[in-house]
Amino acid sequence: MKHLLALAATTALIWTTPVLAQNRSTSPDLAAAIAADYDKELKALFLDFHQNPELSYKETRTAAIIAKKWREAGFTVTEKVGGTGVVAVMENGEGPTLMLRADMDGLPLVEDSGLDYMSTAKQVSIDGEEKPVMHACGHDVHITSLIGTGRQMATRKDQWSGTLVLIAQPAEERIGGAKLMMDDGLYTRFPKPDFALAFHVSADTPTGQLSIGEGIESSSSDSVDIIVHGVGAHGASPHRGKDPIVMGAEIIMALQTIVSREIAPLKPAVITVGSFHSGFKHNIISDKATMQLTVRSDDEDTRAKLLEGIKRIATNVGRMNGLPEDKLPEVMVSHESTPANYNDAALTKRVKGVFATRFGEDVFDNKPREGMGAEDFAYFVEPNTDVPGVYFSVGGTPQADFDREKAGGAPVPSHHSPFFKIAPRESVTLGTEAMTAAALDLLAPKAD
């Protein structure tokens, strides 16, 4: 009952505040102000972030710059929340609390985008190895935009009332940073939000367009490791050993039957074996094989079935091959996991209405969802938090690039590719304008 009352109160809050977003043609000041800020400072910030990316859990320089910029804008800033996370709070009278989030980590890739501002950075990861670092997923856009949004909101305090919370989140790429911030008291040490928003720049969406929809936004993700123990032997005498490569191959093929034969056909599910290692010589049967899996689903029931099925198949393949109970394959689910992320229906309608009013209906890119990417923003808006959330996409690739690909030219680089690149000005300014417009509407003062 308490949950239902809280949900009803939140729904009422979403709909009782009028949508005040103005059409761009009649209110160009916001777009013009953001464009001027981009030319004055945001462009330089983006280039700096892009050329100096940092790996998950190691974003100390990035976090320090963000904290400095938010302090300069007048926010009360707390650093080292959940590791390197940054939380900025601005209280501005009575009203709801809105949280805006950006993720800030890069990826261990050598950049090969051809841009004149390519990253050449290297950093020792939490695994203790030095690795190249690249912003190959657009997080440099996200943090630059959220700095810009914070500055716009700080200069427009006469247009909104309530509390604004900005967060720079670590380790989204390892889907661990959001949970760390929650575990470190994000919703108890700081004002708990009535709404939460975030966006992702999309290489699959043309610049100037937005993508937003109700319901499922991103899938759950679990990283699973399997160790298959065997008995080593000479490759010419396989009967003297227990071959972990053969057992591993049996496990890999059997895993695909979980999706094809145990999950309902209309329930999305993926089990991908991304890594399989064993042995070191032609004529030696190894005594161990290791596998790394990623597991995706759109609901918790399917997620549980997939993980249970993986354990059952791996264990019983070991038994089928005559392994003793103390040598059966080990299945370990990593802490690098996240539930599925759902956009709240009522809040999505409202935010989409703001975007339609401000940018026009043709701003929306309505391509159907095709992949099962994951996003740990889900931890901030899980049902047990009673915080409705919306996660949307901002176009990052010029239409000319898609036209060139369609005509047989170079393909548009995907996220997590060494060739990844987006149009920074178009991405940062639209992301900033969309977030600011939504924030001004959700925190609009109530009419007397």
Tab-separated table of N, CA and C in Angstrom, residues 115-240:
chain	number	residue	atom	x	y	z
A	115	LEU	N	40.325	11.654	-36.212
A	115	LEU	CA	40.084	13.027	-35.770
A	115	LEU	C	41.404	13.694	-35.403
A	116	ASP	N	41.469	15.011	-35.576
A	116	ASP	CA	42.716	15.698	-35.225
A	116	ASP	C	42.870	15.886	-33.722
A	117	TYR	N	41.846	15.476	-32.956
A	117	TYR	CA	41.952	15.539	-31.500
A	117	TYR	C	41.843	14.132	-30.892
A	118	MET	N	42.351	13.136	-31.584
A	118	MET	CA	42.299	11.758	-31.083
A	118	MET	C	43.002	11.624	-29.738
A	119	SER	N	42.498	10.711	-28.937
A	119	SER	CA	43.143	10.388	-27.665
A	119	SER	C	44.361	9.505	-27.891
A	120	THR	N	45.422	9.813	-27.186
A	120	THR	CA	46.605	8.934	-27.139
A	120	THR	C	46.867	8.508	-25.693
A	121	ALA	N	45.864	8.676	-24.858
A	121	ALA	CA	46.027	8.440	-23.422
A	121	ALA	C	46.210	6.960	-23.105
A	122	LYS	N	46.952	6.716	-22.032
A	122	LYS	CA	47.093	5.383	-21.450
A	122	LYS	C	46.910	5.509	-19.944
A	123	GLN	N	46.452	4.438	-19.336
A	123	GLN	CA	46.199	4.480	-17.897
A	123	GLN	C	46.252	3.067	-17.335
A	124	VAL	N	46.720	2.945	-16.112
A	124	VAL	CA	46.699	1.654	-15.428
A	124	VAL	C	45.285	1.408	-14.910
A	125	SER	N	44.687	0.322	-15.334
A	125	SER	CA	43.309	0.010	-14.951
A	125	SER	C	43.253	-0.577	-13.548
A	126	ILE	N	42.051	-0.814	-13.055
A	126	ILE	CA	41.908	-1.432	-11.732
A	126	ILE	C	42.411	-2.868	-11.734
A	127	ASP	N	42.626	-3.431	-12.922
A	127	ASP	CA	43.190	-4.775	-13.034
A	127	ASP	C	44.713	-4.763	-12.943
A	128	GLY	N	45.300	-3.549	-12.843
A	128	GLY	CA	46.745	-3.441	-12.694
A	128	GLY	C	47.522	-3.418	-13.994
A	129	GLU	N	46.841	-3.351	-15.135
A	129	GLU	CA	47.510	-3.342	-16.428
A	129	GLU	C	47.371	-1.969	-17.087
A	130	GLU	N	48.456	-1.509	-17.734
A	130	GLU	CA	48.365	-0.257	-18.485
A	130	GLU	C	47.626	-0.514	-19.791
A	131	LYS	N	46.652	0.349	-20.068
A	131	LYS	CA	45.828	0.160	-21.263
A	131	LYS	C	45.628	1.494	-21.966
A	132	PRO	N	45.407	1.449	-23.287
A	132	PRO	CA	45.007	2.671	-23.980
A	132	PRO	C	43.601	3.064	-23.542
A	133	VAL	N	43.271	4.333	-23.676
A	133	VAL	CA	41.944	4.797	-23.252
A	133	VAL	C	41.347	5.687	-24.337
A	134	MET	N	40.058	5.491	-24.577
A	134	MET	CA	39.340	6.260	-25.593
A	134	MET	C	37.904	6.476	-25.146
A	135	HIS	N	37.370	7.658	-25.442
A	135	HIS	CA	35.935	7.867	-25.265
A	135	HIS	C	35.239	7.318	-26.502
A	136	ALA	N	34.983	6.014	-26.493
A	136	ALA	CA	34.388	5.337	-27.641
A	136	ALA	C	32.900	5.105	-27.464
A	137	CYS	N	32.299	5.787	-26.491
A	137	CYS	CA	30.852	5.633	-26.276
A	137	CYS	C	30.177	6.972	-26.012
A	138	GLY	N	30.915	8.063	-26.157
A	138	GLY	CA	30.291	9.374	-26.076
A	138	GLY	C	30.109	9.959	-24.699
A	139	HIS	N	30.752	9.384	-23.692
A	139	HIS	CA	30.580	9.931	-22.352
A	139	HIS	C	31.167	11.334	-22.224
A	140	ASP	N	32.105	11.678	-23.111
A	140	ASP	CA	32.622	13.048	-23.119
A	140	ASP	C	31.529	14.042	-23.499
A	141	VAL	N	30.614	13.614	-24.371
A	141	VAL	CA	29.451	14.448	-24.703
A	141	VAL	C	28.553	14.605	-23.486
A	142	HIS	N	28.306	13.513	-22.780
A	142	HIS	CA	27.364	13.530	-21.652
A	142	HIS	C	27.814	14.494	-20.556
A	143	ILE	N	29.084	14.404	-20.168
A	143	ILE	CA	29.542	15.252	-19.064
A	143	ILE	C	29.663	16.711	-19.488
A	144	THR	N	30.090	16.945	-20.735
A	144	THR	CA	30.149	18.324	-21.212
A	144	THR	C	28.760	18.935	-21.222
A	145	SER	N	27.795	18.178	-21.694
A	145	SER	CA	26.417	18.663	-21.747
A	145	SER	C	25.852	18.921	-20.364
A	146	LEU	N	26.157	18.047	-19.394
A	146	LEU	CA	25.592	18.255	-18.066
A	146	LEU	C	26.233	19.455	-17.370
A	147	ILE	N	27.486	19.742	-17.681
A	147	ILE	CA	28.075	20.996	-17.193
A	147	ILE	C	27.317	22.164	-17.803
A	148	GLY	N	27.053	22.086	-19.107
A	148	GLY	CA	26.302	23.146	-19.763
A	148	GLY	C	24.900	23.298	-19.212
A	149	THR	N	24.226	22.179	-18.948
A	149	THR	CA	22.876	22.233	-18.378
A	149	THR	C	22.892	22.878	-16.994
A	150	GLY	N	23.854	22.493	-16.168
A	150	GLY	CA	23.957	23.095	-14.842
A	150	GLY	C	24.148	24.593	-14.911
A	151	ARG	N	24.946	25.056	-15.857
A	151	ARG	CA	25.190	26.492	-15.995
A	151	ARG	C	23.930	27.221	-16.454
A	152	GLN	N	23.193	26.623	-17.395
A	152	GLN	CA	21.950	27.255	-17.839
A	152	GLN	C	20.922	27.338	-16.712
A	153	MET	N	20.803	26.272	-15.940
A	153	MET	CA	19.841	26.285	-14.831
A	153	MET	C	20.239	27.297	-13.766
A	154	ALA	N	21.534	27.436	-13.536
A	154	ALA	CA	22.008	28.386	-12.525
A	154	ALA	C	21.723	29.825	-12.927
A	155	THR	N	21.716	30.114	-14.224
A	155	THR	CA	21.451	31.487	-14.678
A	155	THR	C	19.966	31.750	-14.880
A	156	ARG	N	19.127	30.727	-14.680
A	156	ARG	CA	17.688	30.859	-14.907
A	156	ARG	C	16.887	30.503	-13.654
A	157	LYS	N	17.416	30.844	-12.505
A	157	LYS	CA	16.749	30.468	-11.255
A	157	LYS	C	15.389	31.129	-11.083
A	158	ASP	N	15.142	32.210	-11.822
A	158	ASP	CA	13.839	32.854	-11.773
A	158	ASP	C	12.790	32.071	-12.558
A	159	GLN	N	13.209	31.053	-13.307
A	159	GLN	CA	12.293	30.281	-14.139
A	159	GLN	C	11.940	28.924	-13.546
A	160	TRP	N	12.507	28.572	-12.398
A	160	TRP	CA	12.202	27.271	-11.818
A	160	TRP	C	12.239	27.342	-10.298
A	161	SER	N	11.618	26.345	-9.687
A	161	SER	CA	11.562	26.289	-8.229
A	161	SER	C	11.639	24.833	-7.787
A	162	GLY	N	12.509	24.575	-6.817
A	162	GLY	CA	12.693	23.206	-6.336
A	162	GLY	C	14.160	22.935	-6.098
A	163	THR	N	14.557	21.685	-6.251
A	163	THR	CA	15.943	21.288	-6.018
A	163	THR	C	16.465	20.527	-7.231
A	164	LEU	N	17.635	20.934	-7.697
A	164	LEU	CA	18.277	20.280	-8.821
A	164	LEU	C	19.512	19.537	-8.334
A	165	VAL	N	19.592	18.249	-8.664
A	165	VAL	CA	20.736	17.416	-8.301
A	165	VAL	C	21.396	16.923	-9.592
A	166	LEU	N	22.678	17.218	-9.733
A	166	LEU	CA	23.450	16.742	-10.876
A	166	LEU	C	24.434	15.687	-10.391
A	167	ILE	N	24.568	14.609	-11.127
A	167	ILE	CA	25.551	13.597	-10.729
A	167	ILE	C	26.424	13.199	-11.921
A	168	ALA	N	27.709	13.091	-11.655
A	168	ALA	CA	28.668	12.523	-12.604
A	168	ALA	C	29.022	11.144	-12.080
A	169	GLN	N	28.638	10.132	-12.830
A	169	GLN	CA	28.738	8.749	-12.363
A	169	GLN	C	29.955	8.032	-12.938
A	170	PRO	N	30.693	7.332	-12.110
A	170	PRO	CA	31.805	6.524	-12.614
A	170	PRO	C	31.344	5.181	-13.163
A	171	ALA	N	32.227	4.551	-13.898
A	171	ALA	CA	32.180	3.106	-14.207
A	171	ALA	C	30.884	2.607	-14.813
A	172	GLU	N	30.273	3.380	-15.704
A	172	GLU	CA	29.113	2.851	-16.411
A	172	GLU	C	29.531	1.726	-17.344
A	173	GLU	N	30.729	1.854	-17.938
A	173	GLU	CA	31.170	0.839	-18.887
A	173	GLU	C	31.353	-0.523	-18.231
A	174	ARG	N	31.579	-0.531	-16.945
A	174	ARG	CA	31.680	-1.799	-16.218
A	174	ARG	C	30.440	-2.029	-15.360
A	175	ILE	N	29.399	-1.280	-15.688
A	175	ILE	CA	28.089	-1.304	-15.019
A	175	ILE	C	28.208	-1.564	-13.508
A	176	GLY	N	29.024	-0.709	-12.884
A	176	GLY	CA	29.191	-0.832	-11.444
A	176	GLY	C	29.058	0.480	-10.700
A	177	GLY	N	29.223	1.603	-11.412
A	177	GLY	CA	29.278	2.893	-10.738
A	177	GLY	C	27.975	3.362	-10.133
A	178	ALA	N	26.858	3.097	-10.810
A	178	ALA	CA	25.567	3.544	-10.286
A	178	ALA	C	25.259	2.856	-8.956
A	179	LYS	N	25.484	1.558	-8.904
A	179	LYS	CA	25.218	0.822	-7.664
A	179	LYS	C	26.134	1.314	-6.539
A	180	LEU	N	27.393	1.613	-6.869
A	180	LEU	CA	28.303	2.139	-5.849
A	180	LEU	C	27.804	3.462	-5.285
A	181	MET	N	27.296	4.327	-6.141
A	181	MET	CA	26.773	5.606	-5.663
A	181	MET	C	25.529	5.405	-4.804
A	182	MET	N	24.667	4.476	-5.202
A	182	MET	CA	23.488	4.181	-4.387
A	182	MET	C	23.895	3.602	-3.036
A	183	ASP	N	24.858	2.683	-3.059
A	183	ASP	CA	25.331	2.074	-1.807
A	183	ASP	C	26.013	3.098	-0.900
A	184	ASP	N	26.525	4.178	-1.494
A	184	ASP	CA	27.197	5.223	-0.729
A	184	ASP	C	26.229	6.313	-0.274
A	185	GLY	N	24.929	6.033	-0.360
A	185	GLY	CA	23.943	6.941	0.217
A	185	GLY	C	23.454	8.047	-0.691
A	186	LEU	N	23.428	7.815	-2.012
A	186	LEU	CA	22.987	8.861	-2.930
A	186	LEU	C	21.597	9.375	-2.584
A	187	TYR	N	20.700	8.467	-2.189
A	187	TYR	CA	19.322	8.884	-1.904
A	187	TYR	C	19.064	9.136	-0.417
A	188	THR	N	20.095	9.048	0.413
A	188	THR	CA	19.938	9.361	1.835
A	188	THR	C	20.812	10.539	2.255
A	189	ARG	N	21.996	10.633	1.710
A	189	ARG	CA	22.899	11.748	2.024
A	189	ARG	C	22.516	13.025	1.274
A	190	PHE	N	21.812	12.847	0.148
A	190	PHE	CA	21.445	13.975	-0.696
A	190	PHE	C	19.936	13.938	-0.941
A	191	PRO	N	19.346	15.042	-1.411
A	191	PRO	CA	17.895	15.035	-1.648
A	191	PRO	C	17.488	13.926	-2.608
A	192	LYS	N	16.501	13.141	-2.197
A	192	LYS	CA	16.027	12.064	-3.057
A	192	LYS	C	15.168	12.644	-4.169
A	193	PRO	N	15.423	12.265	-5.416
A	193	PRO	CA	14.683	12.886	-6.521
A	193	PRO	C	13.248	12.405	-6.652
A	194	ASP	N	12.416	13.295	-7.151
A	194	ASP	CA	11.069	12.927	-7.575
A	194	ASP	C	11.071	12.445	-9.015
A	195	PHE	N	12.079	12.861	-9.774
A	195	PHE	CA	12.276	12.409	-11.146
A	195	PHE	C	13.770	12.279	-11.396
A	196	ALA	N	14.128	11.440	-12.377
A	196	ALA	CA	15.535	11.306	-12.774
A	196	ALA	C	15.605	11.204	-14.292
A	197	LEU	N	16.534	11.959	-14.881
A	197	LEU	CA	16.707	11.965	-16.330
A	197	LEU	C	18.167	11.723	-16.695
A	198	ALA	N	18.378	11.118	-17.857
A	198	ALA	CA	19.711	10.962	-18.420
A	198	ALA	C	19.560	10.799	-19.921
A	199	PHE	N	20.637	11.059	-20.657
A	199	PHE	CA	20.602	10.797	-22.086
A	199	PHE	C	21.905	10.146	-22.529
A	200	HIS	N	21.842	9.545	-23.719
A	200	HIS	CA	23.023	8.946	-24.337
A	200	HIS	C	23.133	9.467	-25.760
A	201	VAL	N	24.309	9.941	-26.142
A	201	VAL	CA	24.522	10.298	-27.538
A	201	VAL	C	24.553	9.014	-28.357
A	202	SER	N	23.911	9.032	-29.521
A	202	SER	CA	23.767	7.816	-30.316
A	202	SER	C	24.410	7.983	-31.682
A	203	ALA	N	25.363	7.111	-31.998
A	203	ALA	CA	25.964	7.103	-33.332
A	203	ALA	C	24.988	6.581	-34.375
A	204	ASP	N	23.927	5.917	-33.938
A	204	ASP	CA	22.936	5.348	-34.856
A	204	ASP	C	21.808	6.314	-35.185
A	205	THR	N	21.849	7.509	-34.608
A	205	THR	CA	20.786	8.492	-34.791
A	205	THR	C	21.353	9.759	-35.417
A	206	PRO	N	20.677	10.331	-36.423
A	206	PRO	CA	21.194	11.539	-37.063
A	206	PRO	C	21.228	12.730	-36.101
A	207	THR	N	22.207	13.587	-36.285
A	207	THR	CA	22.268	14.809	-35.494
A	207	THR	C	20.978	15.611	-35.691
A	208	GLY	N	20.586	16.306	-34.624
A	208	GLY	CA	19.355	17.093	-34.670
A	208	GLY	C	18.120	16.315	-34.297
A	209	GLN	N	18.266	15.012	-34.025
A	209	GLN	CA	17.109	14.199	-33.679
A	209	GLN	C	17.258	13.592	-32.292
A	210	LEU	N	16.105	13.306	-31.696
A	210	LEU	CA	16.026	12.687	-30.377
A	210	LEU	C	15.247	11.393	-30.485
A	211	SER	N	15.552	10.458	-29.596
A	211	SER	CA	14.807	9.211	-29.520
A	211	SER	C	14.360	9.005	-28.076
A	212	ILE	N	13.064	8.797	-27.888
A	212	ILE	CA	12.527	8.612	-26.533
A	212	ILE	C	11.280	7.743	-26.618
A	213	GLY	N	11.157	6.799	-25.712
A	213	GLY	CA	9.995	5.927	-25.742
A	213	GLY	C	9.652	5.397	-24.367
A	214	GLU	N	8.397	4.995	-24.205
A	214	GLU	CA	7.937	4.428	-22.939
A	214	GLU	C	8.392	2.978	-22.817
A	215	GLY	N	8.468	2.503	-21.580
A	215	GLY	CA	8.749	1.090	-21.343
A	215	GLY	C	10.221	0.752	-21.418
A	216	ILE	N	10.520	-0.452	-21.928
A	216	ILE	CA	11.888	-0.950	-21.910
A	216	ILE	C	12.815	-0.026	-22.693
A	217	GLU	N	13.895	0.369	-22.062
A	217	GLU	CA	14.886	1.244	-22.687
A	217	GLU	C	16.202	0.514	-22.899
A	218	SER	N	16.598	-0.297	-21.937
A	218	SER	CA	17.817	-1.091	-22.095
A	218	SER	C	17.684	-2.376	-21.285
A	219	SER	N	18.427	-3.378	-21.691
A	219	SER	CA	18.293	-4.721	-21.122
A	219	SER	C	19.107	-4.886	-19.846
A	220	SER	N	18.777	-5.923	-19.118
A	220	SER	CA	19.650	-6.323	-18.015
A	220	SER	C	20.927	-6.912	-18.598
A	221	SER	N	21.985	-6.889	-17.814
A	221	SER	CA	23.251	-7.457	-18.259
A	221	SER	C	23.931	-8.158	-17.099
A	222	ASP	N	24.410	-9.363	-17.366
A	222	ASP	CA	25.195	-10.104	-16.381
A	222	ASP	C	26.436	-10.651	-17.063
A	223	SER	N	27.582	-10.468	-16.428
A	223	SER	CA	28.830	-11.061	-16.901
A	223	SER	C	29.049	-12.367	-16.136
A	224	VAL	N	29.250	-13.435	-16.871
A	224	VAL	CA	29.366	-14.772	-16.270
A	224	VAL	C	30.687	-15.402	-16.695
A	225	ASP	N	31.399	-15.965	-15.729
A	225	ASP	CA	32.639	-16.692	-15.999
A	225	ASP	C	32.425	-18.172	-15.707
A	226	ILE	N	32.923	-19.014	-16.593
A	226	ILE	CA	32.845	-20.461	-16.394
A	226	ILE	C	34.259	-21.035	-16.445
A	227	ILE	N	34.615	-21.817	-15.439
A	227	ILE	CA	35.881	-22.551	-15.428
A	227	ILE	C	35.562	-24.032	-15.577
A	228	VAL	N	36.098	-24.622	-16.631
A	228	VAL	CA	35.904	-26.051	-16.874
A	228	VAL	C	37.193	-26.778	-16.494
A	229	HIS	N	37.124	-27.603	-15.484
A	229	HIS	CA	38.297	-28.366	-15.045
A	229	HIS	C	38.395	-29.668	-15.837
A	230	GLY	N	39.586	-30.014	-16.200
A	230	GLY	CA	39.804	-31.264	-16.913
A	230	GLY	C	40.950	-32.050	-16.303
A	231	VAL	N	41.382	-33.066	-16.995
A	231	VAL	CA	42.546	-33.855	-16.604
A	231	VAL	C	43.500	-33.827	-17.794
A	232	GLY	N	44.674	-33.256	-17.588
A	232	GLY	CA	45.630	-33.113	-18.676
A	232	GLY	C	46.177	-34.443	-19.156
A	233	ALA	N	46.519	-34.476	-20.441
A	233	ALA	CA	47.066	-35.708	-21.024
A	233	ALA	C	47.759	-35.362	-22.335
A	234	HIS	N	48.440	-36.371	-22.905
A	234	HIS	CA	49.051	-36.207	-24.220
A	234	HIS	C	47.938	-36.169	-25.272
A	235	GLY	N	48.121	-35.298	-26.268
A	235	GLY	CA	47.109	-35.186	-27.301
A	235	GLY	C	46.889	-36.462	-28.094
A	236	ALA	N	47.886	-37.347	-28.085
A	236	ALA	CA	47.742	-38.617	-28.789
A	236	ALA	C	47.098	-39.697	-27.927
A	237	SER	N	46.874	-39.389	-26.655
A	237	SER	CA	46.253	-40.366	-25.748
A	237	SER	C	45.083	-39.718	-25.009
A	238	PRO	N	44.063	-39.293	-25.736
A	238	PRO	CA	42.962	-38.568	-25.095
A	238	PRO	C	42.219	-39.396	-24.055
A	239	HIS	N	42.303	-40.720	-24.172
A	239	HIS	CA	41.598	-41.571	-23.224
A	239	HIS	C	42.201	-41.502	-21.830
A	240	ARG	N	43.395	-40.936	-21.724
A	240	ARG	CA	44.064	-40.831	-20.422
A	240	ARG	C	43.664	-39.563	-19.669
